[in-house]
PDB file of C-alpha atoms in Angstrom:
ATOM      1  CA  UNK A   1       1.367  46.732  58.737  1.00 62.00           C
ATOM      2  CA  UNK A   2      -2.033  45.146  60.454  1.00 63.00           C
ATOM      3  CA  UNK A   3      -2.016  41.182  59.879  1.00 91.00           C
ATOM      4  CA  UNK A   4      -5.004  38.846  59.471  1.00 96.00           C
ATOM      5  CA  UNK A   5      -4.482  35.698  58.799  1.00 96.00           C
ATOM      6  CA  UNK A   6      -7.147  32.822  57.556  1.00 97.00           C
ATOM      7  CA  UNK A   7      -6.940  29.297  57.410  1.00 96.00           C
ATOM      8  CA  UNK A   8      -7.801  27.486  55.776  1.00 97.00           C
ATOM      9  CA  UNK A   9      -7.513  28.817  52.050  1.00 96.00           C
ATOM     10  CA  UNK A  10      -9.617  26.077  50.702  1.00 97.00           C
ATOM     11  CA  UNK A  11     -12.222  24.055  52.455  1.00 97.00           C
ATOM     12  CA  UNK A  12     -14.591  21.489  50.566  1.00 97.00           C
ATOM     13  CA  UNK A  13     -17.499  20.018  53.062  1.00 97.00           C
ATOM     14  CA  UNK A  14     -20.684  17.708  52.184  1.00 97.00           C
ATOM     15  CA  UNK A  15     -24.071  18.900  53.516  1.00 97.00           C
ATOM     16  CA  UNK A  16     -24.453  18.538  56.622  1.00 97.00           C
ATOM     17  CA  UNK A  17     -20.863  18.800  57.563  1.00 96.00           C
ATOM     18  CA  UNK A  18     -18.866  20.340  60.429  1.00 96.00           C
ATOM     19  CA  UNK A  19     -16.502  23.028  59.324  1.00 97.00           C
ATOM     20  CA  UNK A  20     -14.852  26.068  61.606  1.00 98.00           C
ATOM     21  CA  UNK A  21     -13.337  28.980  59.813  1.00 98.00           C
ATOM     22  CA  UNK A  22     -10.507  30.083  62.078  1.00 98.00           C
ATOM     23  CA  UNK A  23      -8.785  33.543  61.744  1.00 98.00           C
ATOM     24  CA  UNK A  24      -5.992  35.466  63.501  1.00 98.00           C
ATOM     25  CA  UNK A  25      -4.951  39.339  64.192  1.00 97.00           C
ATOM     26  CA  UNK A  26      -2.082  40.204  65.208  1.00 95.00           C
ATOM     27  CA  UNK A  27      -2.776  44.190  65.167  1.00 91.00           C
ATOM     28  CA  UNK A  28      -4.109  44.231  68.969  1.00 92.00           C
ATOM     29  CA  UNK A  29      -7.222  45.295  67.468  1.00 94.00           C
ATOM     30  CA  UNK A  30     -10.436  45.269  69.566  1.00 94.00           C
ATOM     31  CA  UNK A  31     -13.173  44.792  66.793  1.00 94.00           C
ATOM     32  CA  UNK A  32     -13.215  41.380  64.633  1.00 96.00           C
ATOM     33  CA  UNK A  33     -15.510  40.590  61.691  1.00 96.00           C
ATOM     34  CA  UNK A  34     -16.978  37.505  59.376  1.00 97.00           C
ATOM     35  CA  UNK A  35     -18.173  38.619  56.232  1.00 97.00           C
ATOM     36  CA  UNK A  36     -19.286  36.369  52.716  1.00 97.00           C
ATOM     37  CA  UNK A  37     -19.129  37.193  49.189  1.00 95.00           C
ATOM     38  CA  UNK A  38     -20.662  35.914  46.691  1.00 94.00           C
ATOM     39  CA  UNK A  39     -21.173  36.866  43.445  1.00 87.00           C
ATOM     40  CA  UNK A  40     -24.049  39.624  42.665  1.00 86.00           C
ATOM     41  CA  UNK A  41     -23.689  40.977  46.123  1.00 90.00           C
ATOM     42  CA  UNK A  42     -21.333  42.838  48.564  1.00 89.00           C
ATOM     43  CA  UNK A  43     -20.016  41.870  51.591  1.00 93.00           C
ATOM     44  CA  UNK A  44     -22.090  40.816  54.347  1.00 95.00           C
ATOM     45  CA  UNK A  45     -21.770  40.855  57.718  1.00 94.00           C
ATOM     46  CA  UNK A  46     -22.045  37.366  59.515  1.00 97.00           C
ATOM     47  CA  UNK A  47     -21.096  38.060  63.053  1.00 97.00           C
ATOM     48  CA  UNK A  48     -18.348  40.579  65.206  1.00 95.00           C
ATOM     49  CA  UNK A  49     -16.960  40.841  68.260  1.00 96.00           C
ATOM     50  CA  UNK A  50     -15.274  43.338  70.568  1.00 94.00           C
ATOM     51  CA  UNK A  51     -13.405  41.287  72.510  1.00 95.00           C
ATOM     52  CA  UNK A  52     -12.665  38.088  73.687  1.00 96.00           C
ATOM     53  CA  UNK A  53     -16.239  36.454  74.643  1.00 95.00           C
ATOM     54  CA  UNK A  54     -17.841  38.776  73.009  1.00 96.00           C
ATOM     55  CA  UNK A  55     -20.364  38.288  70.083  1.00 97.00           C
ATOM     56  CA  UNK A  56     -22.068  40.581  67.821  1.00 95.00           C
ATOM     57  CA  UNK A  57     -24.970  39.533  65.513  1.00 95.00           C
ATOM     58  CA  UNK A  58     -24.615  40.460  61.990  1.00 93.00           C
ATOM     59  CA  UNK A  59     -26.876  40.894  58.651  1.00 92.00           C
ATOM     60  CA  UNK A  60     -27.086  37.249  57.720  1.00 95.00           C
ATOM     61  CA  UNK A  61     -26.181  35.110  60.428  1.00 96.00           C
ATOM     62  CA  UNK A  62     -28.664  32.303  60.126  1.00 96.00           C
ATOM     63  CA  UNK A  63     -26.721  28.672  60.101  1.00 96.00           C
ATOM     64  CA  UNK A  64     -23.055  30.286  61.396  1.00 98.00           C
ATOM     65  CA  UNK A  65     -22.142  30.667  65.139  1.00 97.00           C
ATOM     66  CA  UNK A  66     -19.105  32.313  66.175  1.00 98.00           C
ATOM     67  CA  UNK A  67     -16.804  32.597  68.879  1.00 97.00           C
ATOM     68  CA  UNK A  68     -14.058  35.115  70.145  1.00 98.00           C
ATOM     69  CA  UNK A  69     -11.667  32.966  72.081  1.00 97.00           C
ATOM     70  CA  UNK A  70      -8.952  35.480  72.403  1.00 97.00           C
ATOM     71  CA  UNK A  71      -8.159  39.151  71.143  1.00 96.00           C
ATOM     72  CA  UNK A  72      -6.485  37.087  68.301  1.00 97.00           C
ATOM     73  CA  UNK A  73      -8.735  34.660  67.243  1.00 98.00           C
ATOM     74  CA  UNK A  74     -11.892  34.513  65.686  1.00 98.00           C
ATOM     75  CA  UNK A  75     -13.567  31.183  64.837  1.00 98.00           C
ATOM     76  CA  UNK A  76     -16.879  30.885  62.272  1.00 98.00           C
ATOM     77  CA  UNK A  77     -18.748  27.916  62.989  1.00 98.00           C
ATOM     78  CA  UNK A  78     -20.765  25.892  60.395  1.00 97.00           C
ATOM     79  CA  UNK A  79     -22.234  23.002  62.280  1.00 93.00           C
ATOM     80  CA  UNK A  80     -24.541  21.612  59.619  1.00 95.00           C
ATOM     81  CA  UNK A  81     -23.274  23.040  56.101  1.00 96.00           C
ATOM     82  CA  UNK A  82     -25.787  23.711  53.309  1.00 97.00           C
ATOM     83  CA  UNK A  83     -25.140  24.300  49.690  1.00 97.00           C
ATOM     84  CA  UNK A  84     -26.205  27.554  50.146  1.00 97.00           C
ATOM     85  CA  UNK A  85     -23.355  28.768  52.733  1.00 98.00           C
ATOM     86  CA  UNK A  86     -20.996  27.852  49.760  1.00 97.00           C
ATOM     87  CA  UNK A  87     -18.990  31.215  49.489  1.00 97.00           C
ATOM     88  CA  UNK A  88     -15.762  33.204  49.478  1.00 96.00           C
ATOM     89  CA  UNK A  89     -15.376  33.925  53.634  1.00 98.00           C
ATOM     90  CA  UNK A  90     -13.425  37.339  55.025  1.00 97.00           C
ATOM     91  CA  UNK A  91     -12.025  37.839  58.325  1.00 97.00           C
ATOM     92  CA  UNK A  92     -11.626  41.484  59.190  1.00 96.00           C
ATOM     93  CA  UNK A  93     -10.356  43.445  62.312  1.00 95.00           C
ATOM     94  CA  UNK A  94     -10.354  47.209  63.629  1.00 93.00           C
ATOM     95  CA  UNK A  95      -9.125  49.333  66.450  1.00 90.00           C
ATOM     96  CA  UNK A  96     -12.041  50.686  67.705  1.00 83.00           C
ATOM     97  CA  UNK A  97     -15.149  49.909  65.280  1.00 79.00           C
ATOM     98  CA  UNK A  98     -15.063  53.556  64.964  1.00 80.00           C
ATOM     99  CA  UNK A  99     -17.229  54.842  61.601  1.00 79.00           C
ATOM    100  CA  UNK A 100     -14.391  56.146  60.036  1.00 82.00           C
ATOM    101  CA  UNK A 101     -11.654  53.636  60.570  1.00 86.00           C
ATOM    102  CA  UNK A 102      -9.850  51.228  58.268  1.00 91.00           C
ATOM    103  CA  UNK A 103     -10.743  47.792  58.190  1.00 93.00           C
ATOM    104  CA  UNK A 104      -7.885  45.129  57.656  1.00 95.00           C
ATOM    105  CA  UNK A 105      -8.673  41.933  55.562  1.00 96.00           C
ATOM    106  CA  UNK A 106      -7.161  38.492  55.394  1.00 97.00           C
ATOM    107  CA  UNK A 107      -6.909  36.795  52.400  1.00 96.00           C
ATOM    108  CA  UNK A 108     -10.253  35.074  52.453  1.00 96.00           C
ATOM    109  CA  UNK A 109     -11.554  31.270  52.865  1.00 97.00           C
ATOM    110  CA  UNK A 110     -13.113  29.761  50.048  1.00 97.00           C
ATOM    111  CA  UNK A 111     -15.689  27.102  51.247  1.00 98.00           C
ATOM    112  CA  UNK A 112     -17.721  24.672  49.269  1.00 97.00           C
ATOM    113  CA  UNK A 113     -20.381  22.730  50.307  1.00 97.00           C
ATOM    114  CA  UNK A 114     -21.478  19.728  47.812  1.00 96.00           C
TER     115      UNK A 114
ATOM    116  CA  UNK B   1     -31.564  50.686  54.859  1.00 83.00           C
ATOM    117  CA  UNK B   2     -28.346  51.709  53.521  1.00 88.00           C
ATOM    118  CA  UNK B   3     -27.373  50.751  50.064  1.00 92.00           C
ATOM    119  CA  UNK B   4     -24.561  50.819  47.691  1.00 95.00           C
ATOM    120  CA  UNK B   5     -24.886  50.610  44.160  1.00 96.00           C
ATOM    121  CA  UNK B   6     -21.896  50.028  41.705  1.00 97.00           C
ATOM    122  CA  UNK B   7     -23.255  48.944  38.301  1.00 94.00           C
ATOM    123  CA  UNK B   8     -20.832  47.636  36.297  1.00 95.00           C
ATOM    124  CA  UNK B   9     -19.523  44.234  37.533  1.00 94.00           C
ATOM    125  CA  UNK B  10     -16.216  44.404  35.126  1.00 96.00           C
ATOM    126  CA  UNK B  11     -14.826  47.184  33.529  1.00 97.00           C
ATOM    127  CA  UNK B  12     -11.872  47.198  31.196  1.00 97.00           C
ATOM    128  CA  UNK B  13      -9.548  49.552  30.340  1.00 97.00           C
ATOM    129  CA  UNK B  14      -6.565  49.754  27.915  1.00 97.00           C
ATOM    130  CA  UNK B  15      -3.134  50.265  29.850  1.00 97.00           C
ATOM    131  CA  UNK B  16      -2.682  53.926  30.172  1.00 97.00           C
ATOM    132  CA  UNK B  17      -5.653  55.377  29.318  1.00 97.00           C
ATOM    133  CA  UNK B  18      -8.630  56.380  32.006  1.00 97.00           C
ATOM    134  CA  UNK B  19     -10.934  55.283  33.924  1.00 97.00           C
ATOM    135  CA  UNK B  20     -13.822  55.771  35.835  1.00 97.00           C
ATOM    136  CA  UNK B  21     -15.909  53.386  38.394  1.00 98.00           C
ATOM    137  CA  UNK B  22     -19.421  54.794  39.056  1.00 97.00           C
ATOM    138  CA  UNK B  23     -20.866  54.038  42.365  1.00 98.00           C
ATOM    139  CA  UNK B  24     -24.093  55.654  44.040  1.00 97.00           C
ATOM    140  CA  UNK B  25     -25.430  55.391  47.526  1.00 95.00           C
ATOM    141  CA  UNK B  26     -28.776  55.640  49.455  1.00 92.00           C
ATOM    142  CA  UNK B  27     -28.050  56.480  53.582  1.00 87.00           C
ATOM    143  CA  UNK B  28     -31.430  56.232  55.177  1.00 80.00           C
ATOM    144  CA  UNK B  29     -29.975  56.164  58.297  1.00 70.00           C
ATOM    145  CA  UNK B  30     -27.851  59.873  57.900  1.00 70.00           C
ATOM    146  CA  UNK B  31     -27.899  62.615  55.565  1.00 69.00           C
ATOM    147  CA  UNK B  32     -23.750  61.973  54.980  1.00 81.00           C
ATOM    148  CA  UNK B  33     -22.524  58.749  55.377  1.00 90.00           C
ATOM    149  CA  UNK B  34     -18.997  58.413  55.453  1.00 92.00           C
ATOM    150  CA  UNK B  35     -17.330  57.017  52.198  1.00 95.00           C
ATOM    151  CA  UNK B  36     -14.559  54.253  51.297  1.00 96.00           C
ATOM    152  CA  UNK B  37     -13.110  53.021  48.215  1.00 98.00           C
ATOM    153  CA  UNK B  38     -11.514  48.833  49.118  1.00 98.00           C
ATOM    154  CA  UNK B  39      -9.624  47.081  46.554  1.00 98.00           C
ATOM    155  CA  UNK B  40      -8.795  43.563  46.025  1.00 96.00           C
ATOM    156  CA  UNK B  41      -5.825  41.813  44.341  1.00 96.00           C
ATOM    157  CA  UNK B  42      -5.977  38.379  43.211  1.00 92.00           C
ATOM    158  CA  UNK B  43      -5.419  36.158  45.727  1.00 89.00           C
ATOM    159  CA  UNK B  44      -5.160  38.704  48.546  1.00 91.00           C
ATOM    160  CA  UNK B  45      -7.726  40.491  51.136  1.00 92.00           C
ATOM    161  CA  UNK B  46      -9.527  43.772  50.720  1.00 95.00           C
ATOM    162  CA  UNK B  47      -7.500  46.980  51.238  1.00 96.00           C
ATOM    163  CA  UNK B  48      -8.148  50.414  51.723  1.00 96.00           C
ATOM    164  CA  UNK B  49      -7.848  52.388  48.931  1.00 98.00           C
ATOM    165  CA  UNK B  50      -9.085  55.994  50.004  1.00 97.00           C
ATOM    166  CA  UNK B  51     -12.123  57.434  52.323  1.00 96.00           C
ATOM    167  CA  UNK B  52     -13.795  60.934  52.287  1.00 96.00           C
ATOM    168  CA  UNK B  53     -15.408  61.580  55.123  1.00 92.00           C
ATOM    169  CA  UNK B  54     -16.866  64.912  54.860  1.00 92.00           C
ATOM    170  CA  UNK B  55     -19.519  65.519  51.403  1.00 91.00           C
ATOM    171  CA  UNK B  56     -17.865  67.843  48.934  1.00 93.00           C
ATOM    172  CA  UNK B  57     -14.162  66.487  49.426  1.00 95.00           C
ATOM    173  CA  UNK B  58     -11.871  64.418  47.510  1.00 97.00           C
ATOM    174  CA  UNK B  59      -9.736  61.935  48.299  1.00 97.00           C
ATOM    175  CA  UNK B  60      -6.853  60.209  46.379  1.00 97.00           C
ATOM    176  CA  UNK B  61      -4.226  57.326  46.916  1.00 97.00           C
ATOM    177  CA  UNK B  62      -2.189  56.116  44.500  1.00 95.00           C
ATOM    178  CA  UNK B  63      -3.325  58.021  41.663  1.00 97.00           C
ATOM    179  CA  UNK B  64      -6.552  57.143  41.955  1.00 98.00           C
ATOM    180  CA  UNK B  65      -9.191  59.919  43.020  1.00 98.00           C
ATOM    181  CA  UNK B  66     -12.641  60.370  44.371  1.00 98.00           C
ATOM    182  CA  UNK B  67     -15.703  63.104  44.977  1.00 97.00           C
ATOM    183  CA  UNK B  68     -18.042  62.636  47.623  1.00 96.00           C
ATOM    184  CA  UNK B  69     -21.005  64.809  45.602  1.00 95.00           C
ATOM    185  CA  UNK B  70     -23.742  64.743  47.989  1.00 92.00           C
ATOM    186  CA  UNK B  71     -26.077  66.463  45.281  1.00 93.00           C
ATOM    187  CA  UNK B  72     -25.819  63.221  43.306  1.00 95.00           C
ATOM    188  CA  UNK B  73     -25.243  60.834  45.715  1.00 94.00           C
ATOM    189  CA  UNK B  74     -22.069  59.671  44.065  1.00 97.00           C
ATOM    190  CA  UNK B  75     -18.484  59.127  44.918  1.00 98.00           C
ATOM    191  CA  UNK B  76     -17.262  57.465  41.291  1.00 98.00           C
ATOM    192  CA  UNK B  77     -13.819  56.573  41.223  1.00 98.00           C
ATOM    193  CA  UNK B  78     -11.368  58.046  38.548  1.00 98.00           C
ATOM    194  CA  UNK B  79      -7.341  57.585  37.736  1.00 98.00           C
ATOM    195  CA  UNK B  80      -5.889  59.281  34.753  1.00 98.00           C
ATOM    196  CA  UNK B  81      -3.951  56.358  33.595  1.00 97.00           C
ATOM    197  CA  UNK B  82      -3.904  52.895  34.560  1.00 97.00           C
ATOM    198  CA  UNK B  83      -1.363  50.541  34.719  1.00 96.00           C
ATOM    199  CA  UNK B  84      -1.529  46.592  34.569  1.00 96.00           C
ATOM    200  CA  UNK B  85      -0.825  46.571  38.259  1.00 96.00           C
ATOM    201  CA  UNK B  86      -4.550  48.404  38.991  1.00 97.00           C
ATOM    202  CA  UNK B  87      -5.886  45.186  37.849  1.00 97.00           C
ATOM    203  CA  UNK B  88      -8.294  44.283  41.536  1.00 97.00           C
ATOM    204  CA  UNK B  89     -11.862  43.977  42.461  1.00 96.00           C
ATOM    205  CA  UNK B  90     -12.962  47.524  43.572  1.00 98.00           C
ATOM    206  CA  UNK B  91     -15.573  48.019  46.278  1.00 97.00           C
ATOM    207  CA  UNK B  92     -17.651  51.108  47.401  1.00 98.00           C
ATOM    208  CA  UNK B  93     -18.664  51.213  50.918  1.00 96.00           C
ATOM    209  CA  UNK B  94     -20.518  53.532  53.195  1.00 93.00           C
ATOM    210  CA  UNK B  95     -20.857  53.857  56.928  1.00 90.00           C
ATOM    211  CA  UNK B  96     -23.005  56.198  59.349  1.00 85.00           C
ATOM    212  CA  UNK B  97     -20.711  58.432  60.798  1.00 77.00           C
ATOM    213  CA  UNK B  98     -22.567  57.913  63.960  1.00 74.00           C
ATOM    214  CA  UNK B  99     -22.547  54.245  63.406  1.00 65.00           C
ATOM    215  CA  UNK B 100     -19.719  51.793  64.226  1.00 68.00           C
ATOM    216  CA  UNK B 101     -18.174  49.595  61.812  1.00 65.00           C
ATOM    217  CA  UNK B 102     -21.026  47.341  62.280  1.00 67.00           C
ATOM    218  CA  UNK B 103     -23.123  49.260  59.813  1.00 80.00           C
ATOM    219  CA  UNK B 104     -20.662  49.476  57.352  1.00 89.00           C
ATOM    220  CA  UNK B 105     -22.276  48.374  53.436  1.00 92.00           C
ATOM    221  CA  UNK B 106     -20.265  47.743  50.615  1.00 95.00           C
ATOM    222  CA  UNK B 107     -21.339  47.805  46.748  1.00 96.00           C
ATOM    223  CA  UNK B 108     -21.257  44.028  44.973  1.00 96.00           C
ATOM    224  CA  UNK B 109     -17.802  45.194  43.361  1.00 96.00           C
ATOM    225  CA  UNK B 110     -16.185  45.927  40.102  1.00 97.00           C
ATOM    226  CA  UNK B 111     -13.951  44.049  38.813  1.00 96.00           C
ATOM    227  CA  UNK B 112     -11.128  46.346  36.547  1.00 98.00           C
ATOM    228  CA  UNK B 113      -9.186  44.481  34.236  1.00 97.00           C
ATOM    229  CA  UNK B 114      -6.531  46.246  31.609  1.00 97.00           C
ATOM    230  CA  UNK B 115      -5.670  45.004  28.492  1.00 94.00           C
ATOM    231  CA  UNK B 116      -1.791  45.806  28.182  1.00 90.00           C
TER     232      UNK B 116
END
């Protein structure tokens, strides 16, 4: 069964705070994604990657960097947090980024920013 | 662009009788857009349910179902008789078959709850 695995669960910042979203795949899959949710809308895509040094620009990726240190890990960046980036955080991987394959999820990262 | 639309944000649903998630899509990009059903359970990440990836098929996972009608643009989820366990966020999601998981767009999500 394809892991992901987030950390943290919980994260509460102040505006204008520092804050890295780190996540892990153990699947040996190529393709790894940031989305948000928030309430009234789907999930959107942040940033990706294909591989280790690799970055992909999503839908809303104004205020987030990211960085693909590994084939494992995935780090989301907030360098100066806004109320507005408060949001429920997935982590997803895939083989190949092919159209028709199965995304794998972690758990999610809930972040607040007061 | 692309769009999902799923219009009820919470549904629910009396243990063992039916049920029925309506979503509708718009693919700008490609006449047939490939087609996923995620769930949620509490406290865990999304999971595929089921995909149909060619219009006029069905596809069906643990007793849940779905029809991707590409005369109505839909692809509505249905189960015969749910179970306390079904309780989840459900999301609709569509990708361009000659896109890459980059494109894929989810609906804002239903939530299902059942009331034993």
């Amino acid at each position: 069964e394809a892991a992901v695995t987030q950390s943290p669960r919980n994260k509460v910042t102040v505006t204008g705070g520092n804050v890295t979203l780190s996540c892990r795949q153990t699947n040996s899959h190529n393709y790894m994604y940031w989305y948000r949710q928030d309430t009234g809308h789907g999930l959107r895509l942040i940033h990706y990657s294909y591989g280790a040094g690799n970055l992909q620009i999503g839908d809303v990726p104004d205020g987030y960097k990211a960085t693909r240190t590994t084939q494992e890990d995935f780090f989301l960046l907030l360098e100066l947090a806004s109320p507005s980036q408060t949001s429920l955080y997935f982590c997803a991987s895939s083989e190949l980024g092919g159209s028709a394959e199965t995304l794998y999820f972690g758990s999610g990262t809930r972040l607040t920013v007061l | 662009g692309d769009s999902v639309t799923q219009t009820e944000g919470q549904v629910t649903v009396s243990e063992s009788k039916s049920l029925i998630i309506n979503c509708t899509y718009s693919a700008t990009s490609i006449a047939y857009p490939n087609l996923f059903w995620y769930v949620r359970y509490p406290g865990e990440g999304l999971q595929l349910l089921l995909k149909v990836i060619t219009a006029g098929q069905k596809g069906s996972s643990r007793g849940f179902e779905a029809t991707y009608n590409k005369e109505t643009t839909s692809f509505h989820l249905q189960k015969a008789s749910v179970q306390e366990s079904d309780s989840a966020v459900y999301y609709c999601a569509l990708r361009p078959n000659t896109g890459g998981a980059d494109r894929l767009t989810f609906g804002k999500g239903t939530q299902l709850i059942i009331q034993p």
